[in-house]
Coordinates of C-alpha atoms in Angstrom, one line a residue:
M30 CA -71.6 -49.8 86.3
E31 CA -71.8 -52.3 89.2
E32 CA -74.9 -54.4 89.5
N33 CA -77.0 -54.4 92.8
N34 CA -80.3 -56.1 93.3
G35 CA -81.0 -53.9 96.5
D36 CA -84.1 -51.6 96.2
D37 CA -82.1 -48.7 97.5
Q38 CA -79.3 -48.8 94.9
L39 CA -78.7 -45.2 93.6
Y40 CA -77.3 -44.8 90.0
I41 CA -75.4 -41.6 89.3
P42 CA -75.0 -40.7 85.6
P43 CA -71.3 -40.6 84.4
V44 CA -71.5 -37.2 82.8
L45 CA -69.0 -34.5 82.9
D46 CA -69.9 -31.6 85.3
D47 CA -70.1 -28.9 82.6
R48 CA -72.8 -31.0 80.9
K49 CA -75.0 -31.2 83.9
P50 CA -77.7 -28.9 85.0
K51 CA -76.8 -26.6 88.0
I52 CA -78.8 -24.5 90.4
G53 CA -79.2 -20.9 89.0
M54 CA -78.5 -21.9 85.4
K55 CA -80.4 -19.6 83.0
F56 CA -82.6 -20.4 79.9
A57 CA -84.5 -18.2 77.5
S58 CA -87.5 -20.5 77.4
I59 CA -89.0 -23.7 78.7
E60 CA -88.3 -25.4 75.3
E61 CA -84.6 -24.4 75.6
A62 CA -84.4 -25.8 79.1
F63 CA -86.1 -29.1 78.2
L64 CA -83.7 -29.4 75.2
F65 CA -80.7 -29.0 77.5
Y66 CA -82.1 -31.4 80.0
N67 CA -83.0 -34.1 77.4
Q68 CA -79.5 -33.8 75.9
Y69 CA -78.1 -34.4 79.4
A70 CA -80.5 -37.3 79.8
R71 CA -79.1 -38.8 76.5
E72 CA -75.6 -38.6 77.8
A73 CA -76.6 -39.9 81.1
G74 CA -78.6 -42.9 79.7
F75 CA -82.2 -42.2 80.6
S76 CA -85.3 -40.8 79.0
A77 CA -86.8 -37.4 80.1
R78 CA -90.3 -36.2 80.0
I79 CA -92.2 -33.0 80.9
S80 CA -94.1 -33.2 84.2
T81 CA -96.1 -30.7 86.2
S82 CA -96.3 -27.0 86.2
K83 CA -97.6 -24.1 88.3
K84 CA -99.3 -20.9 87.1
N85 CA -99.6 -17.4 88.6
K86 CA -103.1 -17.1 90.0
M87 CA -103.4 -13.6 88.9
S88 CA -102.1 -13.7 85.3
N89 CA -102.6 -17.5 84.6
E90 CA -99.1 -17.5 83.3
V91 CA -96.8 -20.6 83.8
V92 CA -94.1 -19.6 86.3
W93 CA -92.7 -23.0 87.4
K94 CA -92.0 -26.2 85.4
R95 CA -90.6 -29.6 86.3
F96 CA -88.8 -32.2 84.0
V97 CA -88.4 -35.7 85.2
C98 CA -86.9 -39.1 84.4
S99 CA -89.5 -41.1 82.4
K100 CA -89.5 -43.8 85.2
E101 CA -90.8 -41.1 87.7
G102 CA -94.0 -42.2 89.7
H103 CA -95.9 -45.4 89.9
R104 CA -98.6 -47.0 87.8
D105 CA -102.3 -46.0 88.7
E106 CA -103.7 -49.6 89.3
I107 CA -107.3 -48.6 88.6
R108 CA -106.4 -46.8 85.3
A109 CA -103.9 -49.5 84.4
N110 CA -106.5 -52.3 84.7
E111 CA -109.0 -50.2 82.7
Q112 CA -106.3 -49.7 80.0
E113 CA -105.3 -53.3 80.0
Y114 CA -108.9 -54.3 79.3
F115 CA -109.2 -52.0 76.4
D116 CA -105.8 -53.0 75.1
K117 CA -107.0 -56.6 75.0
V118 CA -110.2 -55.7 73.2
K119 CA -108.2 -53.8 70.7
R120 CA -105.5 -56.4 70.6
K121 CA -102.8 -54.0 71.4
R122 CA -99.2 -54.9 72.3
D123 CA -98.9 -56.1 76.0
R124 CA -96.4 -53.6 77.4
G125 CA -94.5 -54.3 80.7
E126 CA -94.2 -52.0 83.7
I127 CA -92.0 -48.9 83.0
R128 CA -92.2 -46.7 86.1
T129 CA -90.1 -47.3 89.2
G130 CA -90.7 -44.2 91.3
C131 CA -87.4 -42.6 90.1
E132 CA -87.0 -39.1 91.8
S133 CA -84.4 -37.8 89.4
R134 CA -85.7 -34.4 88.2
I135 CA -85.1 -30.7 87.5
S136 CA -87.3 -27.7 88.3
I137 CA -87.2 -24.3 86.6
V138 CA -88.8 -21.0 87.7
K139 CA -89.4 -17.9 85.9
E140 CA -87.6 -14.7 86.9
Q141 CA -89.7 -12.2 88.6
T142 CA -88.2 -9.2 86.8
G143 CA -87.3 -10.8 83.5
N144 CA -88.2 -13.4 80.8
N145 CA -85.5 -16.0 81.7
W146 CA -86.0 -19.3 83.4
L147 CA -83.7 -20.4 86.3
V148 CA -82.9 -23.8 87.6
S149 CA -84.3 -23.9 91.1
N150 CA -83.8 -27.7 91.9
F151 CA -81.8 -30.6 90.5
K152 CA -81.8 -34.2 91.7
E153 CA -79.2 -36.2 89.9
S154 CA -79.6 -39.8 91.2
H155 CA -81.8 -42.6 89.7
N156 CA -83.2 -45.8 91.4
H157 CA -82.8 -47.9 88.3
P158 CA -80.0 -48.9 85.9
L159 CA -79.1 -46.5 83.2
S160 CA -78.9 -47.3 79.5
T161 CA -75.5 -47.8 77.9
P162 CA -74.5 -45.6 74.9
S163 CA -75.3 -48.4 72.5
K164 CA -78.9 -48.5 73.7
V165 CA -79.7 -44.9 74.5
H166 CA -81.1 -44.2 71.0
L167 CA -84.0 -46.6 71.8
L168 CA -85.2 -44.4 74.8
R169 CA -88.4 -42.6 74.0
S170 CA -87.3 -39.0 74.5
H171 CA -84.3 -39.5 72.2
R172 CA -86.4 -40.8 69.3
N173 CA -88.2 -38.4 66.9
V174 CA -89.6 -38.7 63.4
S175 CA -88.3 -35.5 62.1
V176 CA -90.1 -33.2 59.5
A177 CA -87.7 -34.4 56.9
K178 CA -88.3 -38.1 57.8
K179 CA -92.1 -37.6 57.8
A180 CA -91.9 -36.1 54.3
L181 CA -89.7 -38.9 53.1
T182 CA -92.0 -41.5 54.7
Q183 CA -95.0 -40.2 52.8
Q184 CA -93.1 -40.3 49.5
F185 CA -92.0 -43.9 50.3
S186 CA -95.6 -44.7 51.1
E187 CA -96.9 -43.2 47.9
A188 CA -94.4 -45.3 46.0
N189 CA -95.8 -48.3 47.9
V190 CA -92.5 -49.1 49.7
P191 CA -93.3 -51.2 52.9
T192 CA -92.4 -49.7 56.2
C193 CA -89.8 -52.3 57.0
Q194 CA -87.9 -51.4 53.6
Q195 CA -88.3 -47.7 54.5
M196 CA -86.4 -48.4 57.7
R197 CA -83.6 -50.3 55.8
L198 CA -83.2 -47.3 53.4
L199 CA -83.0 -44.9 56.3
E200 CA -80.4 -47.1 58.0
I201 CA -78.2 -47.1 54.8
E202 CA -78.7 -43.3 54.6
Y203 CA -77.7 -42.5 58.2
G204 CA -75.1 -45.3 58.7
G205 CA -77.0 -47.7 60.9
P206 CA -80.1 -48.0 62.9
E207 CA -78.5 -46.3 66.0
H208 CA -78.0 -43.1 63.9
V209 CA -81.6 -42.9 62.3
G210 CA -83.1 -41.1 65.3
C211 CA -86.3 -43.2 65.4
T212 CA -87.4 -46.9 65.2
E213 CA -89.6 -48.8 62.7
R214 CA -92.4 -48.7 65.3
D215 CA -92.1 -44.8 65.5
I216 CA -92.7 -44.7 61.7
R217 CA -95.5 -47.1 61.9
N218 CA -97.1 -45.0 64.6
Y219 CA -96.7 -41.9 62.4
E220 CA -98.4 -43.7 59.5
K221 CA -101.2 -44.7 61.8
E222 CA -101.6 -41.0 62.8
L223 CA -101.9 -40.0 59.2
R224 CA -104.6 -42.6 58.7
D225 CA -106.4 -41.6 61.8
E226 CA -106.5 -38.0 60.6
Q227 CA -108.5 -39.2 57.6
K228 CA -111.3 -40.8 59.8
G229 CA -114.6 -39.2 59.3
I230 CA -113.4 -36.8 56.5
D231 CA -111.9 -39.3 54.0
A232 CA -114.8 -39.3 51.6
V233 CA -115.2 -35.5 51.8
T234 CA -111.5 -35.2 51.1
L235 CA -111.9 -37.5 48.1
T236 CA -114.8 -35.6 46.6
E237 CA -113.0 -32.3 47.2
F238 CA -110.0 -33.6 45.4
F239 CA -111.9 -34.8 42.4
A240 CA -113.9 -31.5 42.3
L241 CA -110.6 -29.7 42.2
E242 CA -109.4 -31.9 39.4
K243 CA -112.5 -31.0 37.4
E244 CA -111.9 -27.3 38.1
R245 CA -108.5 -27.6 36.6
N246 CA -109.7 -29.5 33.6
S247 CA -113.4 -29.5 32.5
T248 CA -112.9 -32.8 30.7
F249 CA -112.2 -34.6 33.9
F250 CA -115.3 -36.8 34.7
F251 CA -116.4 -37.4 38.2
D252 CA -119.6 -38.3 39.9
F253 CA -120.6 -39.9 43.3
E254 CA -123.6 -40.8 45.4
T255 CA -124.4 -41.0 49.1
N256 CA -127.1 -42.9 50.9
S257 CA -130.0 -41.5 53.1
D258 CA -127.6 -41.0 56.0
N259 CA -125.3 -39.0 53.8
R260 CA -122.6 -41.7 53.9
F261 CA -120.4 -42.2 50.9
R262 CA -121.9 -45.0 48.8
R263 CA -120.2 -45.1 45.4
C264 CA -118.3 -43.1 42.8
F265 CA -116.8 -43.1 39.3
W266 CA -114.1 -41.0 37.7
A267 CA -112.1 -40.9 34.4
D268 CA -109.4 -38.4 33.6
P269 CA -108.9 -36.8 30.1
V270 CA -106.2 -39.2 29.1
S271 CA -108.4 -42.3 30.0
R272 CA -111.4 -40.9 28.1
C273 CA -109.3 -40.3 25.1
A274 CA -107.7 -43.8 25.3
Y275 CA -111.2 -45.3 25.4
N276 CA -112.1 -43.5 22.2
V277 CA -109.3 -45.3 20.4
F278 CA -108.9 -48.6 22.2
G279 CA -112.3 -49.1 23.8
D280 CA -113.4 -52.0 21.6
V281 CA -112.7 -54.5 24.5
V282 CA -113.0 -53.6 28.2
V283 CA -112.1 -55.7 31.2
F284 CA -114.2 -54.8 34.3
D285 CA -112.9 -56.5 37.4
T286 CA -114.3 -56.0 40.9
T287 CA -112.2 -58.5 42.8
Y288 CA -110.1 -55.9 44.6
N289 CA -111.0 -55.2 48.2
T290 CA -108.8 -52.1 48.4
N291 CA -109.3 -50.2 51.6
K292 CA -110.1 -50.2 55.3
Y293 CA -113.7 -49.4 54.6
G294 CA -114.3 -52.6 52.7
M295 CA -115.2 -50.7 49.6
I296 CA -114.6 -52.4 46.3
F297 CA -112.3 -50.9 43.6
A298 CA -113.7 -51.4 40.2
P299 CA -111.4 -50.4 37.3
F300 CA -112.4 -50.5 33.6
V301 CA -109.2 -51.5 31.6
G302 CA -108.1 -52.3 28.1
V303 CA -105.0 -52.7 25.9
N304 CA -103.2 -50.1 23.8
H305 CA -101.4 -50.6 20.4
H306 CA -98.4 -51.9 22.4
H307 CA -100.4 -54.5 24.1
Q308 CA -99.9 -52.7 27.4
T309 CA -102.7 -52.5 30.0
I310 CA -104.4 -49.0 30.1
V311 CA -107.1 -47.6 32.4
F312 CA -110.4 -46.2 31.0
G313 CA -112.0 -45.3 34.2
C314 CA -112.4 -46.4 37.9
G315 CA -115.1 -46.7 40.6
F316 CA -115.6 -47.3 44.2
L317 CA -118.6 -49.4 45.3
S318 CA -119.8 -50.2 48.8
D319 CA -121.6 -53.3 47.7
E320 CA -121.9 -55.7 44.7
K321 CA -125.6 -55.4 44.1
T322 CA -127.1 -55.2 40.6
E323 CA -128.3 -51.5 41.4
S324 CA -124.7 -50.5 42.1
F325 CA -123.4 -52.1 39.0
V326 CA -126.1 -50.4 36.9
W327 CA -125.3 -47.0 38.3
L328 CA -121.5 -47.5 37.6
L329 CA -122.0 -48.8 34.0
N330 CA -124.3 -45.9 33.3
K331 CA -121.7 -43.4 34.6
F332 CA -119.1 -45.2 32.4
I333 CA -121.2 -44.7 29.3
E334 CA -121.9 -41.1 30.3
A335 CA -118.2 -40.4 30.5
M336 CA -117.4 -42.1 27.2
P337 CA -119.1 -40.4 24.1
R338 CA -118.1 -43.4 22.0
G339 CA -120.7 -45.6 23.7
A340 CA -120.7 -49.2 25.0
P341 CA -117.7 -51.5 24.2
N342 CA -118.1 -54.3 21.6
V343 CA -116.8 -56.9 24.3
I344 CA -116.7 -56.8 28.1
I345 CA -114.9 -59.3 30.1
T346 CA -115.7 -59.7 33.8
D347 CA -115.5 -62.1 36.8
Q348 CA -118.3 -64.6 37.3
D349 CA -120.8 -62.4 39.3
P350 CA -124.6 -62.9 38.9
A351 CA -125.4 -59.3 39.9
M352 CA -122.9 -57.9 37.4
T353 CA -124.1 -60.2 34.7
K354 CA -127.6 -59.0 35.2
A355 CA -126.5 -55.3 35.1
I356 CA -124.4 -55.7 31.9
A357 CA -127.4 -57.3 30.1
Q358 CA -129.5 -54.3 31.2
V359 CA -127.0 -51.5 30.4
F360 CA -125.0 -53.0 27.5
P361 CA -127.5 -55.2 25.7
Q362 CA -125.6 -55.3 22.4
T363 CA -122.2 -55.9 24.0
V364 CA -120.7 -59.5 24.0
H365 CA -120.1 -60.4 27.6
R366 CA -117.7 -63.1 28.5
Y367 CA -116.3 -64.3 31.8
C368 CA -112.6 -64.0 32.6
L369 CA -110.8 -67.3 31.9
W370 CA -108.1 -66.5 34.3
H371 CA -110.5 -66.1 37.3
I372 CA -112.3 -69.4 36.4
L373 CA -109.0 -71.4 36.1
N374 CA -107.9 -70.0 39.5
K375 CA -111.0 -71.5 41.1
F376 CA -110.1 -75.1 40.1
P377 CA -107.9 -75.8 43.2
D378 CA -110.9 -75.0 45.4
K379 CA -113.6 -76.7 43.4
I380 CA -112.1 -80.2 42.7
D381 CA -110.3 -82.4 45.2
P382 CA -106.5 -82.1 45.6
V383 CA -105.6 -85.4 44.0
S384 CA -107.8 -84.7 41.0
F385 CA -106.3 -81.3 40.7
R386 CA -102.7 -82.6 40.9
D387 CA -103.3 -85.4 38.4
H388 CA -105.8 -84.0 36.0
Y389 CA -105.9 -80.2 36.0
Q390 CA -103.5 -79.8 33.1
S391 CA -105.5 -82.2 30.9
I392 CA -108.7 -80.3 31.6
K393 CA -106.9 -77.0 31.0
N394 CA -105.6 -78.2 27.7
V395 CA -109.2 -79.1 26.5
I396 CA -110.3 -75.6 27.6
T397 CA -107.6 -73.5 25.9
N398 CA -106.7 -75.7 22.9
S399 CA -110.1 -76.7 21.5
T400 CA -110.5 -75.0 18.1
T401 CA -114.2 -75.5 17.7
P402 CA -117.2 -75.8 20.0
A403 CA -117.9 -79.3 18.7
E404 CA -114.3 -80.3 19.5
F405 CA -114.5 -78.8 23.0
E406 CA -117.8 -80.5 23.9
K407 CA -116.4 -83.9 22.8
S408 CA -113.1 -83.5 24.5
W409 CA -114.7 -82.1 27.7
E410 CA -117.0 -85.2 27.9
E411 CA -114.0 -87.5 27.5
V412 CA -111.7 -85.8 30.1
I413 CA -114.4 -85.5 32.7
K414 CA -115.4 -89.2 32.2
R415 CA -111.7 -90.2 32.4
T416 CA -111.0 -88.3 35.5
K417 CA -114.3 -89.5 37.1
L418 CA -115.5 -85.9 37.8
E419 CA -118.9 -86.4 36.4
K420 CA -120.6 -85.7 39.7
N421 CA -118.8 -82.5 40.5
D422 CA -121.5 -79.9 40.6
W423 CA -119.3 -77.0 39.9
L424 CA -117.9 -78.5 36.7
S425 CA -121.4 -79.4 35.6
L426 CA -122.4 -75.7 36.1
M427 CA -119.4 -74.4 34.2
Y428 CA -120.2 -76.6 31.3
E429 CA -123.8 -75.3 31.1
I430 CA -122.4 -71.8 30.8
R431 CA -119.4 -72.8 28.6
H432 CA -120.5 -70.2 25.9
K433 CA -119.7 -67.5 28.5
W434 CA -116.0 -68.3 29.1
V435 CA -114.5 -71.0 26.9
P436 CA -112.3 -69.4 24.3
T437 CA -113.4 -71.4 21.3
Y438 CA -116.9 -69.9 21.6
F439 CA -115.4 -66.4 20.9
N440 CA -113.2 -67.2 17.9
H441 CA -115.5 -64.9 15.8
V442 CA -115.2 -62.0 18.3
F443 CA -112.2 -59.6 18.4
S444 CA -111.0 -59.5 22.0
A445 CA -107.6 -57.7 21.5
G446 CA -105.8 -60.4 23.4
M447 CA -107.6 -59.6 26.6
S448 CA -109.1 -63.1 26.9
S449 CA -105.8 -64.8 27.6
S450 CA -104.9 -65.8 31.2
Q451 CA -101.6 -64.0 31.1
R452 CA -103.1 -60.7 30.1
S453 CA -105.7 -60.9 32.9
E454 CA -103.0 -61.9 35.4
S455 CA -100.8 -59.0 34.3
S456 CA -103.7 -56.5 34.8
H457 CA -104.6 -58.1 38.2
S458 CA -101.0 -57.9 39.5
F459 CA -100.7 -54.2 38.4
F460 CA -103.5 -53.2 40.7
K461 CA -102.6 -55.6 43.5
R462 CA -99.3 -53.9 43.8
H463 CA -101.1 -50.6 44.7
V464 CA -103.9 -51.6 46.9
S465 CA -104.1 -52.6 50.6
K466 CA -106.8 -53.1 53.2
K467 CA -105.0 -50.4 55.3
N468 CA -105.5 -47.8 52.6
S469 CA -107.8 -44.9 53.1
L470 CA -109.6 -43.7 50.1
M471 CA -107.2 -40.7 49.6
D472 CA -104.2 -42.8 50.3
F473 CA -105.2 -45.3 47.6
I474 CA -105.9 -42.5 45.1
I475 CA -102.5 -40.9 45.6
R476 CA -100.8 -44.4 45.1
F477 CA -103.0 -45.3 42.2
N478 CA -102.3 -41.9 40.4
R479 CA -98.6 -42.4 40.8
A480 CA -98.9 -45.9 39.4
L481 CA -101.0 -44.6 36.5
K482 CA -98.3 -42.0 35.6
H483 CA -95.7 -44.8 35.5
Q484 CA -98.0 -47.0 33.3
R485 CA -98.5 -44.1 30.9
H486 CA -94.8 -43.4 30.8
N487 CA -94.2 -47.0 29.7
E488 CA -96.5 -46.2 26.7
L489 CA -94.3 -43.2 25.8
V490 CA -91.1 -45.4 26.0
A491 CA -92.7 -48.0 23.7
D492 CA -93.7 -45.1 21.3
H493 CA -90.2 -43.8 21.4
I494 CA -88.7 -47.1 20.5
D495 CA -91.1 -47.6 17.6
I496 CA -90.3 -44.2 16.2
N497 CA -86.6 -44.6 16.5
E498 CA -85.9 -48.3 16.0
H499 CA -87.2 -50.1 12.9
P500 CA -87.3 -53.9 12.6
K501 CA -84.9 -55.4 10.1
I502 CA -86.7 -56.3 6.8
K503 CA -86.0 -59.9 6.0
T504 CA -87.6 -60.0 2.5
K505 CA -88.1 -57.5 -0.3
W506 CA -91.8 -57.8 -0.4
P507 CA -93.7 -54.5 -0.4
M508 CA -96.1 -55.9 2.2
E509 CA -93.4 -56.3 4.8
T510 CA -92.2 -52.7 4.3
Q511 CA -95.8 -51.5 4.7
M512 CA -96.3 -53.5 7.9
V513 CA -93.1 -52.1 9.4
K514 CA -94.7 -48.6 9.0
V515 CA -98.2 -49.5 10.2
Y516 CA -97.7 -51.9 13.1
T517 CA -95.9 -51.7 16.3
K518 CA -93.2 -54.1 17.5
K519 CA -95.7 -55.9 19.7
N520 CA -97.8 -56.7 16.7
G521 CA -100.7 -54.9 18.4
L522 CA -103.1 -52.4 16.9
S523 CA -102.1 -49.9 14.3
S524 CA -100.0 -47.2 15.6
K525 CA -101.3 -44.7 13.1
V526 CA -104.6 -44.5 14.9
K527 CA -103.2 -42.4 17.6

């Protein structure tokens, strides 16, 4: 097509005559007429949209309809300026001007004595360049997230597949981006629509979901609380499998509230442990709107209410004063220790970069390798003096509360391996893979439950291997034969307790 910079240049679509609308052409419905016109627009290289209509004054029935090129009309400056202001406030994408006053259009009118619709007017020419076949799939009326793609997108989302990767998978399935039928932005817009649908009803949907779970199985535990304005404040839930697991493996519990998991800023608070394969397992979960002592007391009481076994022997948490106070109140007989992994992760922020680079490993060795409290205290004093960090207030504070987090002070306490940095990091990464600040509450629950099923299936796989594969016995000692029957391959807890 020839280029022309003149304002009066007319562009005629290169479409075969039998594919063009014609005066008098009949259609069974408005929808059928628009489908035909939109297909013509695709072949011609422009985007179509539904425009104005007229109704019969007596019957209020639509009797006339117009479809136009998407570039029809001009921008309303007053409304455009208002929209531009709101877009800046909301930080929306700055879109260029689309409309050119194009007059290409088609009009249809309903037959007076029938139900068909007739083409009464058709204007073919455009006042703007038309898209080439390689770009026509990007035009708005030729993009659509189909029902099948919507369902697939939801499944991808539940499996925590990012939108960009969803698009790559669709491109592979359909043979290229031009054949998918929609763009990545269309999928993102659809995901936003789903999130917007939950606004105002998300908490209600969540409580209804859990109430239905309890109807299906009376051993499902769930409770929640609202504030004086009837706004969702906190909740706790534990399914039958989790409650049963706690009864067997609940000696040691890790309670971590460092997950900011949803667009409401609520805190996800899981109670986790390890099973006889040394795999992370979930005992129960909560949502909290704040980290006050009152909220932690409520959550811990609900945890005990759900677990007939009672309080754990050991609980490992992050270093939170409100949580520490709540645990002392609700679990007075439980050994409370701070998570070593969280504390070690704070070192880069608490000491200067040069000291961290040169001395962190020495300090960490003192923390993790000391075999007695006396050895730790002596080695700590030496390394702090050698690194000239005596005046670091945070290190001084951590030394004062050393009995809460340094491993050697817990040598006499069974911790099921949960005290190690690697174990805590493994648990942390498991949840981080399934949480996002974009999540609604229900979106999170769907993703989390899917992850939980996968986690529990891993336990079945480990059980299957232990049942069908026995370690090779290297000696003839009866004790070794007995250990093969009693312990799992991971040298965890006895498999016979299940």
